[in-house]
PDB file of N, CA, C and O in Angstrom:
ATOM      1  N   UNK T  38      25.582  -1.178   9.102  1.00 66.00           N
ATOM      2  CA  UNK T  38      24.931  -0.185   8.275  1.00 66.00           C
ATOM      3  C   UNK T  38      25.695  -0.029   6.963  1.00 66.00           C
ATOM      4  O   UNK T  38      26.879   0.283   6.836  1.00 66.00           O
ATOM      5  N   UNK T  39      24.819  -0.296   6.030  1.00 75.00           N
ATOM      6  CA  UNK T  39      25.631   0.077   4.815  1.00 75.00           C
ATOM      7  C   UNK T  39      25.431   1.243   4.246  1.00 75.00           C
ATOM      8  O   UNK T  39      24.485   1.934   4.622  1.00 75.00           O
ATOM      9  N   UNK T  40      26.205   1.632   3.332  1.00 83.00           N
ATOM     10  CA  UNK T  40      26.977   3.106   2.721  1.00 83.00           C
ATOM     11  C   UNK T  40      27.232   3.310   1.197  1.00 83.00           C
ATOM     12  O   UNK T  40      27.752   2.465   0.467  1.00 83.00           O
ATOM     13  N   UNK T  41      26.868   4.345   0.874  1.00 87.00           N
ATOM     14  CA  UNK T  41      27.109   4.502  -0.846  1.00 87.00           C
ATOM     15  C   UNK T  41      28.605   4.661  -0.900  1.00 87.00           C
ATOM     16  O   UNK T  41      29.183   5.566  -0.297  1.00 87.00           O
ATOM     17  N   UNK T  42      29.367   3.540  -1.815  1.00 90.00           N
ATOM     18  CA  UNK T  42      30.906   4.139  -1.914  1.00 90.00           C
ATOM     19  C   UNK T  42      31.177   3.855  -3.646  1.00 90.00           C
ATOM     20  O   UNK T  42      30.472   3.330  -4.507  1.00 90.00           O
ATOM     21  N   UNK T  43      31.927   4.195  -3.664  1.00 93.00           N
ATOM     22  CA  UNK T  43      32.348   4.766  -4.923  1.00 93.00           C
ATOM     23  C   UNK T  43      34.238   4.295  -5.443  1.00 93.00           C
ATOM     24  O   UNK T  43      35.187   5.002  -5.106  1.00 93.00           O
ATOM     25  N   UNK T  44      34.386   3.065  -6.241  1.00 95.00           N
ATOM     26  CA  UNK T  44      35.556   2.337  -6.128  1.00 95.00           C
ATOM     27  C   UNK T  44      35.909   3.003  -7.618  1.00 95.00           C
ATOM     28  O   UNK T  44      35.189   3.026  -8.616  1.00 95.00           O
ATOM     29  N   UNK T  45      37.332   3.566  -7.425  1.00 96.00           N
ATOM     30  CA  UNK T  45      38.261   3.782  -9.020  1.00 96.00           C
ATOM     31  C   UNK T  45      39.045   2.467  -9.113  1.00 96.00           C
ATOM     32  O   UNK T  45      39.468   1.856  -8.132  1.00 96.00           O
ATOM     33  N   UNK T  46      39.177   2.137 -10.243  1.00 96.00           N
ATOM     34  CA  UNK T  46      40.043   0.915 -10.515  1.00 96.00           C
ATOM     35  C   UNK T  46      40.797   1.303 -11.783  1.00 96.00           C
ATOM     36  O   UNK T  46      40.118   1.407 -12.805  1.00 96.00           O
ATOM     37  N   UNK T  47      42.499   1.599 -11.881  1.00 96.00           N
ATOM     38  CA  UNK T  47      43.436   2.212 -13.090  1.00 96.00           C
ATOM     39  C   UNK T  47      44.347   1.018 -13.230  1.00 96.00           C
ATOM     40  O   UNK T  47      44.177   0.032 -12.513  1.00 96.00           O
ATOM     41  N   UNK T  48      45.133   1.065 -13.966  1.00 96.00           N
ATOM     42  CA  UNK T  48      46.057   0.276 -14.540  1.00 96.00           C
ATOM     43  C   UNK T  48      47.140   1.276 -14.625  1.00 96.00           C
ATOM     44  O   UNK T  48      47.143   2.180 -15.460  1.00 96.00           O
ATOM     45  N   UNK T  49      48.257   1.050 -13.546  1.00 92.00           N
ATOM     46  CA  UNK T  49      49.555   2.000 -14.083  1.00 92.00           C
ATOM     47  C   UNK T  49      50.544   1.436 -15.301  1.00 92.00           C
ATOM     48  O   UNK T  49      50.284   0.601 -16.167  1.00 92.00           O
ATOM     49  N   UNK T  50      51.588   2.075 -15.097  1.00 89.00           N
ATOM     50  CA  UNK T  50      52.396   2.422 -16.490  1.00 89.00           C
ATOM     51  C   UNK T  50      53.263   1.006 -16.292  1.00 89.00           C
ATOM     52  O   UNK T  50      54.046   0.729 -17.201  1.00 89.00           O
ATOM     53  N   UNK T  51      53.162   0.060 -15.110  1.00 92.00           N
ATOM     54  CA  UNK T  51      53.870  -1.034 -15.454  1.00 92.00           C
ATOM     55  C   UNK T  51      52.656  -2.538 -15.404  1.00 92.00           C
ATOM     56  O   UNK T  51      52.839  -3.687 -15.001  1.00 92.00           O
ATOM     57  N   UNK T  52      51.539  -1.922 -15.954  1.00 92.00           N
ATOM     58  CA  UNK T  52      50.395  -2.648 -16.364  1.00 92.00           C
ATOM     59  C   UNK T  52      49.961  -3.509 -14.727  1.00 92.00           C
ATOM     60  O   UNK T  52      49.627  -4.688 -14.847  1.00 92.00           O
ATOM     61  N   UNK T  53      49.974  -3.061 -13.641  1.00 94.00           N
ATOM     62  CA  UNK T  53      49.628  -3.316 -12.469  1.00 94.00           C
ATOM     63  C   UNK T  53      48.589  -2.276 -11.634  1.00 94.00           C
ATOM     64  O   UNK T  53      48.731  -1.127 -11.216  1.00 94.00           O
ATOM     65  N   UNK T  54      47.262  -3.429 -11.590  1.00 95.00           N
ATOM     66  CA  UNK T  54      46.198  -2.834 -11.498  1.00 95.00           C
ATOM     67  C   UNK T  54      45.994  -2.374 -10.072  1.00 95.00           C
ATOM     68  O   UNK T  54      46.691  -2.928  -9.222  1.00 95.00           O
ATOM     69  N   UNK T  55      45.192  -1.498  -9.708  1.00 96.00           N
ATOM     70  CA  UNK T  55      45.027  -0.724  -8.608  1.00 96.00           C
ATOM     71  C   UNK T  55      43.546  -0.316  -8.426  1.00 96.00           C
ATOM     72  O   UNK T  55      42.884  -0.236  -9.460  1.00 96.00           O
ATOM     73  N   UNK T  56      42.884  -0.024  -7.145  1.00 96.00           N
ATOM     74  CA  UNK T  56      41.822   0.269  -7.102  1.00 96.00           C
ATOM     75  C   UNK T  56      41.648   1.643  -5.369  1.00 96.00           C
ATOM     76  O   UNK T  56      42.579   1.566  -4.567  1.00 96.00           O
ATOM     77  N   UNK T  57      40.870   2.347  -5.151  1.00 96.00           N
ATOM     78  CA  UNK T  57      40.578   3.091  -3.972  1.00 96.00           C
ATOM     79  C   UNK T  57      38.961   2.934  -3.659  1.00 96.00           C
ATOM     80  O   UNK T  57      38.186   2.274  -4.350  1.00 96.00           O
ATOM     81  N   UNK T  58      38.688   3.527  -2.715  1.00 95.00           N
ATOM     82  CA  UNK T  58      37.446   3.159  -2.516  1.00 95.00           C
ATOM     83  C   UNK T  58      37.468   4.630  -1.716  1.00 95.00           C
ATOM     84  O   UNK T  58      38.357   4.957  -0.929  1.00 95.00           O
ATOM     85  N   UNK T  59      35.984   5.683  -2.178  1.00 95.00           N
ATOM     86  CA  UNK T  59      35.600   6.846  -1.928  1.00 95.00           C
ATOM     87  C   UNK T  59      33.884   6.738  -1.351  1.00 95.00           C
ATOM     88  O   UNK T  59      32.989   5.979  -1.725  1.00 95.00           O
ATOM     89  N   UNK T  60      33.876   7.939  -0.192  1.00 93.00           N
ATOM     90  CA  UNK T  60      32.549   7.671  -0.020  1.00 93.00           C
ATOM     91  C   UNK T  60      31.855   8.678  -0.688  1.00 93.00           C
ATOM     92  O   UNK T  60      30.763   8.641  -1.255  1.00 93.00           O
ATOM     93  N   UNK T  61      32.715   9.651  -0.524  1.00 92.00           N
ATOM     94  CA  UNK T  61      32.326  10.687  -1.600  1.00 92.00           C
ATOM     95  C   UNK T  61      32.436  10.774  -3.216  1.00 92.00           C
ATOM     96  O   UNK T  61      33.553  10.519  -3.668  1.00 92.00           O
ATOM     97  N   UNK T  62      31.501  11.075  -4.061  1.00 91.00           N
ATOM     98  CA  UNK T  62      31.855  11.152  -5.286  1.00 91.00           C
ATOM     99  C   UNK T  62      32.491  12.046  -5.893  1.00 91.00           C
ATOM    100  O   UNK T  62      33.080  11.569  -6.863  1.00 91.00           O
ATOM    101  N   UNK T  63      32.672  13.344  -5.741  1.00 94.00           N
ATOM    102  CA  UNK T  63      33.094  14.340  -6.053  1.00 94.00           C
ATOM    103  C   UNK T  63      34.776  13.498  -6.024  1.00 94.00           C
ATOM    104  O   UNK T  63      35.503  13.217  -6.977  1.00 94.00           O
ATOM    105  N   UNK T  64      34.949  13.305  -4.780  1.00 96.00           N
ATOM    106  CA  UNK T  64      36.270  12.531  -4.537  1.00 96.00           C
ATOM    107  C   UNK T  64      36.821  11.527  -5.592  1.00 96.00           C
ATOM    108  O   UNK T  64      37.886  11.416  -6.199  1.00 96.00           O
ATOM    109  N   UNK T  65      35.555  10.790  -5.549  1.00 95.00           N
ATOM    110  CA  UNK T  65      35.996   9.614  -6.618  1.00 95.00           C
ATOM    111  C   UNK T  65      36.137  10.123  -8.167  1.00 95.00           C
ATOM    112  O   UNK T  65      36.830   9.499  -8.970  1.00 95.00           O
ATOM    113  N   UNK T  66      35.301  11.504  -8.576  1.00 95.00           N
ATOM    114  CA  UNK T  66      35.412  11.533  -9.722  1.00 95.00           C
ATOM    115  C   UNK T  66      36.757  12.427  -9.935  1.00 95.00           C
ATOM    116  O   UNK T  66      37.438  12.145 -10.920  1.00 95.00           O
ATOM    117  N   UNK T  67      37.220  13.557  -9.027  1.00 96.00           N
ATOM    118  CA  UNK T  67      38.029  14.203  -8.436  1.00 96.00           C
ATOM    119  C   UNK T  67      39.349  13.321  -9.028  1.00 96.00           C
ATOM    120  O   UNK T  67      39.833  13.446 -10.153  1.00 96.00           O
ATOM    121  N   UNK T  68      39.764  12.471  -8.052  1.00 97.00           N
ATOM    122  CA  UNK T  68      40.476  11.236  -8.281  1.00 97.00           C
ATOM    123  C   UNK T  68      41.153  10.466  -9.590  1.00 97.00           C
ATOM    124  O   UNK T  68      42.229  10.095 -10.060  1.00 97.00           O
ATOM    125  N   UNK T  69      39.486  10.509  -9.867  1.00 96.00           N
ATOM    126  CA  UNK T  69      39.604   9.771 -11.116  1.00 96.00           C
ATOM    127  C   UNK T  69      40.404  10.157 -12.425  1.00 96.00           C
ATOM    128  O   UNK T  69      41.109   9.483 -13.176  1.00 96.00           O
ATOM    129  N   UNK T  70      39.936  11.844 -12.422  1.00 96.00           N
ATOM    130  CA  UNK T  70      40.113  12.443 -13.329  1.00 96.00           C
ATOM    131  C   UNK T  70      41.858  12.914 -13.277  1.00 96.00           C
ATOM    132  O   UNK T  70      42.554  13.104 -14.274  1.00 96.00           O
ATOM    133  N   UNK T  71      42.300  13.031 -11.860  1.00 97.00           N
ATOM    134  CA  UNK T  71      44.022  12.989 -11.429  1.00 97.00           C
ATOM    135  C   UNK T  71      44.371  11.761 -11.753  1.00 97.00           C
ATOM    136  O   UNK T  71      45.323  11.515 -11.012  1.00 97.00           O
ATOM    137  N   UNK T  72      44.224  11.099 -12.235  1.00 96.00           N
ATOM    138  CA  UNK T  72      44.878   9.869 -12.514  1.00 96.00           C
ATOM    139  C   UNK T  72      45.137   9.511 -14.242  1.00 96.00           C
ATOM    140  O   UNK T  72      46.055   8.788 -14.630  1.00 96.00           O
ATOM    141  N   UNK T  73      44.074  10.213 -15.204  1.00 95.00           N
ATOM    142  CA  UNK T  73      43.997   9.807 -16.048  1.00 95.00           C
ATOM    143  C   UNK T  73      44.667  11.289 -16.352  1.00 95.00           C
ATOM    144  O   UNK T  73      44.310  11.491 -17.512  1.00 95.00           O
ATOM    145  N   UNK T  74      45.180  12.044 -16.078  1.00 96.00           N
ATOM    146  CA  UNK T  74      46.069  13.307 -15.811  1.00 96.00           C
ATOM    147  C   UNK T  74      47.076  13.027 -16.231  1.00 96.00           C
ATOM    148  O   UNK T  74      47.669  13.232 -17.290  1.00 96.00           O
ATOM    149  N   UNK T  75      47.408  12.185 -14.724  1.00 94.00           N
ATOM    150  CA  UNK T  75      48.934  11.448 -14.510  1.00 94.00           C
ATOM    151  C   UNK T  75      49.458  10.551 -15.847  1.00 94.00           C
ATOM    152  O   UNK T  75      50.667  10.446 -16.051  1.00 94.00           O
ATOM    153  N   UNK T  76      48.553   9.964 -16.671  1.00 92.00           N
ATOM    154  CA  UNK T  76      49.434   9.387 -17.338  1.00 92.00           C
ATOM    155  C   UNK T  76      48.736   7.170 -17.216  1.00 92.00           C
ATOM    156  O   UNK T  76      49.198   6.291 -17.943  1.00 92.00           O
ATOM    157  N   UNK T  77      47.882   6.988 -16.369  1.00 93.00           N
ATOM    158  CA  UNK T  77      47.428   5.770 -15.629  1.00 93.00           C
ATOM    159  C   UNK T  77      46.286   5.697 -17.114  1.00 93.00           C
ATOM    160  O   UNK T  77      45.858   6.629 -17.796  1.00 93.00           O
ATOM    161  N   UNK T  78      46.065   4.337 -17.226  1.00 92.00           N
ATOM    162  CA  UNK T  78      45.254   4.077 -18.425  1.00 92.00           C
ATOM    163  C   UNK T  78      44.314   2.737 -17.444  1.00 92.00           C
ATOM    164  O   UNK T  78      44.652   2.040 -16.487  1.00 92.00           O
ATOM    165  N   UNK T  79      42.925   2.849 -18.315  1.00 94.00           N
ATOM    166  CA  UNK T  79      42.067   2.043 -17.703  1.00 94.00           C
ATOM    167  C   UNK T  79      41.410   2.281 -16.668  1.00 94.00           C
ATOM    168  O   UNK T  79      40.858   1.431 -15.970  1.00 94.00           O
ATOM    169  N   UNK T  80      41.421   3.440 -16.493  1.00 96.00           N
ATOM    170  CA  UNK T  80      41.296   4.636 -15.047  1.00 96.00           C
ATOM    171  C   UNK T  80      38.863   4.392 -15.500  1.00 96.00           C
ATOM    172  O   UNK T  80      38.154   4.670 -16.467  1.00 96.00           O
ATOM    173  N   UNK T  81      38.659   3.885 -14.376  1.00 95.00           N
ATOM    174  CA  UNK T  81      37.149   3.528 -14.321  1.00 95.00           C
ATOM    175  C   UNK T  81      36.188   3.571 -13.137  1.00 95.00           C
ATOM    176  O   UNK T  81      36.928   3.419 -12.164  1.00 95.00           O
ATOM    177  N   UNK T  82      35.633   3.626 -12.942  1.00 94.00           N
ATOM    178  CA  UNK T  82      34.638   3.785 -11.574  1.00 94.00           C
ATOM    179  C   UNK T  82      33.529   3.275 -11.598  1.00 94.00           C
ATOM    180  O   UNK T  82      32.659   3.281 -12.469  1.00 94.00           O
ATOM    181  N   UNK T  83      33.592   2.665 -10.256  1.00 91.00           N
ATOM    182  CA  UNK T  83      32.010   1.834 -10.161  1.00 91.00           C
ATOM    183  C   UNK T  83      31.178   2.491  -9.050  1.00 91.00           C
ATOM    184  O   UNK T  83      31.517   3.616  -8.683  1.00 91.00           O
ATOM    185  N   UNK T  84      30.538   2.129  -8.707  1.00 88.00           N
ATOM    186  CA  UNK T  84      29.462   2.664  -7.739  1.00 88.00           C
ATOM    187  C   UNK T  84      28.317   1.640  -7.430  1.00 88.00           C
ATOM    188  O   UNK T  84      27.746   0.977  -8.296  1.00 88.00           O
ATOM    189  N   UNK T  85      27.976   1.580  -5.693  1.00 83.00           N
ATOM    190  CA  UNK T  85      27.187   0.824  -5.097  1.00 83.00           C
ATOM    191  C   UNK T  85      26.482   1.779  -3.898  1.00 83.00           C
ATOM    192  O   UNK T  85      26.772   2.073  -2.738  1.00 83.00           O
ATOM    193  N   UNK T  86      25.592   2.039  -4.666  1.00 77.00           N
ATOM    194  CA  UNK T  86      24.153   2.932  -4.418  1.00 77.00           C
ATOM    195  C   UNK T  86      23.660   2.202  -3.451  1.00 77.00           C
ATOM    196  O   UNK T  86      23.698   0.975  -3.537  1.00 77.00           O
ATOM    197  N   UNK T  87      23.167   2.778  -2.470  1.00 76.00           N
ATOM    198  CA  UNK T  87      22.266   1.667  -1.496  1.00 76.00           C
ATOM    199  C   UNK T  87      20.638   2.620  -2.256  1.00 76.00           C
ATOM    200  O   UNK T  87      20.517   3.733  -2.766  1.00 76.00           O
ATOM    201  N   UNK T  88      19.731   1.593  -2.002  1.00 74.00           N
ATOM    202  CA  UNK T  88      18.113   2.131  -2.451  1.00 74.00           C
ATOM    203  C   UNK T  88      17.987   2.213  -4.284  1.00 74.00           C
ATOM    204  O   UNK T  88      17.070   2.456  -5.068  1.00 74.00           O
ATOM    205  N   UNK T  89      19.108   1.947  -4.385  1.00 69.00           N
ATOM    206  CA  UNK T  89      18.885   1.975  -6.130  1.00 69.00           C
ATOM    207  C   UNK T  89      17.940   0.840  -6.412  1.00 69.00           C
ATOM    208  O   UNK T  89      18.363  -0.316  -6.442  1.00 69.00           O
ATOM    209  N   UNK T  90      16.830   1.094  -6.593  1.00 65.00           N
ATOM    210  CA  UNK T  90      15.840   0.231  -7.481  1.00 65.00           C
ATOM    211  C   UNK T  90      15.696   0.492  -8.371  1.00 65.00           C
ATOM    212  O   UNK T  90      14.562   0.969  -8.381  1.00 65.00           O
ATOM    213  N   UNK T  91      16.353   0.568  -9.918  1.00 64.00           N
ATOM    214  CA  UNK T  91      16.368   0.684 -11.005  1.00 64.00           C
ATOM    215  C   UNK T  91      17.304  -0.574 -11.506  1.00 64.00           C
ATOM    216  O   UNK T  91      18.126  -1.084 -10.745  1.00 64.00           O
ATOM    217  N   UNK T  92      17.097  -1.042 -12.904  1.00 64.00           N
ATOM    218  CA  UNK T  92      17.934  -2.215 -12.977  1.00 64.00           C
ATOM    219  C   UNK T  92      19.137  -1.303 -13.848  1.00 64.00           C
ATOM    220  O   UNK T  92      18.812  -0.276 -14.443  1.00 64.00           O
ATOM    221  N   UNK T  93      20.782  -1.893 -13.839  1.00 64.00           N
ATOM    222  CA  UNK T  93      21.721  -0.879 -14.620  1.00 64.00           C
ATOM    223  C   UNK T  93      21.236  -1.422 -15.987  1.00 64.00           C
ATOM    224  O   UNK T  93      20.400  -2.310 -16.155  1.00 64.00           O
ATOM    225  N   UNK T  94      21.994  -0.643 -17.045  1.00 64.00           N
ATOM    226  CA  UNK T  94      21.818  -0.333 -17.953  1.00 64.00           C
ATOM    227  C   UNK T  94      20.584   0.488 -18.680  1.00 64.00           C
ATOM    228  O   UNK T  94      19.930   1.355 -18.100  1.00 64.00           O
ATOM    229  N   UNK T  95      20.323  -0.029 -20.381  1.00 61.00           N
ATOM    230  CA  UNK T  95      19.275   1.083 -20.759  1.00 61.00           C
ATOM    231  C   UNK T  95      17.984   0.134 -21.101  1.00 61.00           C
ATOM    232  O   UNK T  95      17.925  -0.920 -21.735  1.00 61.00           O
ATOM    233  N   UNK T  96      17.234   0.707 -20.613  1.00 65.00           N
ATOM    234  CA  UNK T  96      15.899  -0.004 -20.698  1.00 65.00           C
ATOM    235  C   UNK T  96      15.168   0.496 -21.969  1.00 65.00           C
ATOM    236  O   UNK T  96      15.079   1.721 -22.051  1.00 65.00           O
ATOM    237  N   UNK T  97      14.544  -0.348 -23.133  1.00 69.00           N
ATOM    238  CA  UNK T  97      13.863  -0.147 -24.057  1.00 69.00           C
ATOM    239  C   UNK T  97      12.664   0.834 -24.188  1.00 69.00           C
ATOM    240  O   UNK T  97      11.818   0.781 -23.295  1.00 69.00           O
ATOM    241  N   UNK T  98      12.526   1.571 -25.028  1.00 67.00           N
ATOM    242  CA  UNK T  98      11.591   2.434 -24.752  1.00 67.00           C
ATOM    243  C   UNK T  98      10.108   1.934 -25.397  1.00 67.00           C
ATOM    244  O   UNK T  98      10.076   0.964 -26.154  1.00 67.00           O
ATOM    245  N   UNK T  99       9.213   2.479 -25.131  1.00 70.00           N
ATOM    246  CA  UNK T  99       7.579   2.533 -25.570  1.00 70.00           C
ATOM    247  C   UNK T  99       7.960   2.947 -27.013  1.00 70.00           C
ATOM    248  O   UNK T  99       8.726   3.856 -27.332  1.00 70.00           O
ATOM    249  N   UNK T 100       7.071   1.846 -28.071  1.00 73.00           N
ATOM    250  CA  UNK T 100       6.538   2.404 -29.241  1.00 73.00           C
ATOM    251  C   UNK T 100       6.042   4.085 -29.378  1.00 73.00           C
ATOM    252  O   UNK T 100       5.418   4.912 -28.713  1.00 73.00           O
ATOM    253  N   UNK T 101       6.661   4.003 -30.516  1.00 73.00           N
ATOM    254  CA  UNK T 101       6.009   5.404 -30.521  1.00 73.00           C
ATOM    255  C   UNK T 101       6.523   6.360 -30.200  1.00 73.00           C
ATOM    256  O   UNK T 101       6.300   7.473 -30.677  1.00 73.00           O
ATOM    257  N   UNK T 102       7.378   6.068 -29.251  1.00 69.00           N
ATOM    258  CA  UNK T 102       8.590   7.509 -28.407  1.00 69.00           C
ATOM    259  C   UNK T 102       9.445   7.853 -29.338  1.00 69.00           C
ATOM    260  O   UNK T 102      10.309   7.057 -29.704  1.00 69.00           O
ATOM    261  N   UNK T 103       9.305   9.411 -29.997  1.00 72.00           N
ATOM    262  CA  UNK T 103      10.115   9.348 -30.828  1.00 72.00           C
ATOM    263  C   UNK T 103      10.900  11.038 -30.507  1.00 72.00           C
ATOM    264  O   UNK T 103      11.024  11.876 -31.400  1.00 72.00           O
ATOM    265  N   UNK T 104      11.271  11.214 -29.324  1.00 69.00           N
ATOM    266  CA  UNK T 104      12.576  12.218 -29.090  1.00 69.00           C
ATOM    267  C   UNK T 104      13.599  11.904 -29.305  1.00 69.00           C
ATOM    268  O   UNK T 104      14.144  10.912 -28.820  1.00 69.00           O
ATOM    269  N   UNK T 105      14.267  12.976 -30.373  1.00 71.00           N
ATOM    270  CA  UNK T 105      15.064  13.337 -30.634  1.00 71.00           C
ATOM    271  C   UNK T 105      16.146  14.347 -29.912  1.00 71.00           C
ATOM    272  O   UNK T 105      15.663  15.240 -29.216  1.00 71.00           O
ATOM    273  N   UNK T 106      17.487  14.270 -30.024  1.00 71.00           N
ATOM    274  CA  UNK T 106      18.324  15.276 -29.209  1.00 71.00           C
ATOM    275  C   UNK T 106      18.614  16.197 -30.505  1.00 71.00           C
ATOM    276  O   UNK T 106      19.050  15.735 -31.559  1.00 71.00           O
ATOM    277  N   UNK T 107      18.239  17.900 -30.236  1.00 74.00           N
ATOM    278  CA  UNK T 107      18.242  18.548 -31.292  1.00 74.00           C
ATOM    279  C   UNK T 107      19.616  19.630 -30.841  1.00 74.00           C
ATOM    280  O   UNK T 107      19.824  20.023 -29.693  1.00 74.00           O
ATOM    281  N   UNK T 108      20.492  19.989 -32.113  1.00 72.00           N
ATOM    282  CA  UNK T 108      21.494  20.963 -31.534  1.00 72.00           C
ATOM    283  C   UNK T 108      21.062  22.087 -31.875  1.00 72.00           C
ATOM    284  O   UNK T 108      20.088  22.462 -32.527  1.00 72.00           O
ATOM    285  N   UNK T 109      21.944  22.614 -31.330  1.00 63.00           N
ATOM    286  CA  UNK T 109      20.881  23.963 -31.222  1.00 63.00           C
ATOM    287  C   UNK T 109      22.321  25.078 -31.709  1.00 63.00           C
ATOM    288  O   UNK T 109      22.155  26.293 -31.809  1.00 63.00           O
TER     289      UNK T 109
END
């Protein structure tokens, strides 16, 4: 049975790379964010969604779509 997990991958301070593997995200982002705390550079996270049918990245939009992000 497979499982949504959630891998950090940092680079410490003697340029030797490292990675964990979370099933939880909160954890992984949790994590993530203690690390780039600490002082660790290259600090990144991936994720393997089970049921994700979307392709990654950004998909082009329809002519014509023209929203804007307004500040307010």
């Amino acid at each position: 049975m497979k499982i949504n997990t959630f891998k950090v991958y940092w680079t410490d301070a003697f340029n030797e790379v490292h990675s964990e593997v979370f099933l939880n995200i909160t954890q992984a982002l949790n994590y993530t964010q203690f690390l780039r705390n600490d002082g660790n550079q290259h600090v990144v996270m991936s994720s393997d969604i089970i049921g994700n049918m979307t392709k990654p990245g950004v998909a082009e939009v329809n002519p014509g779509y023209d929203w804007k992000k307004r500040r307010s």
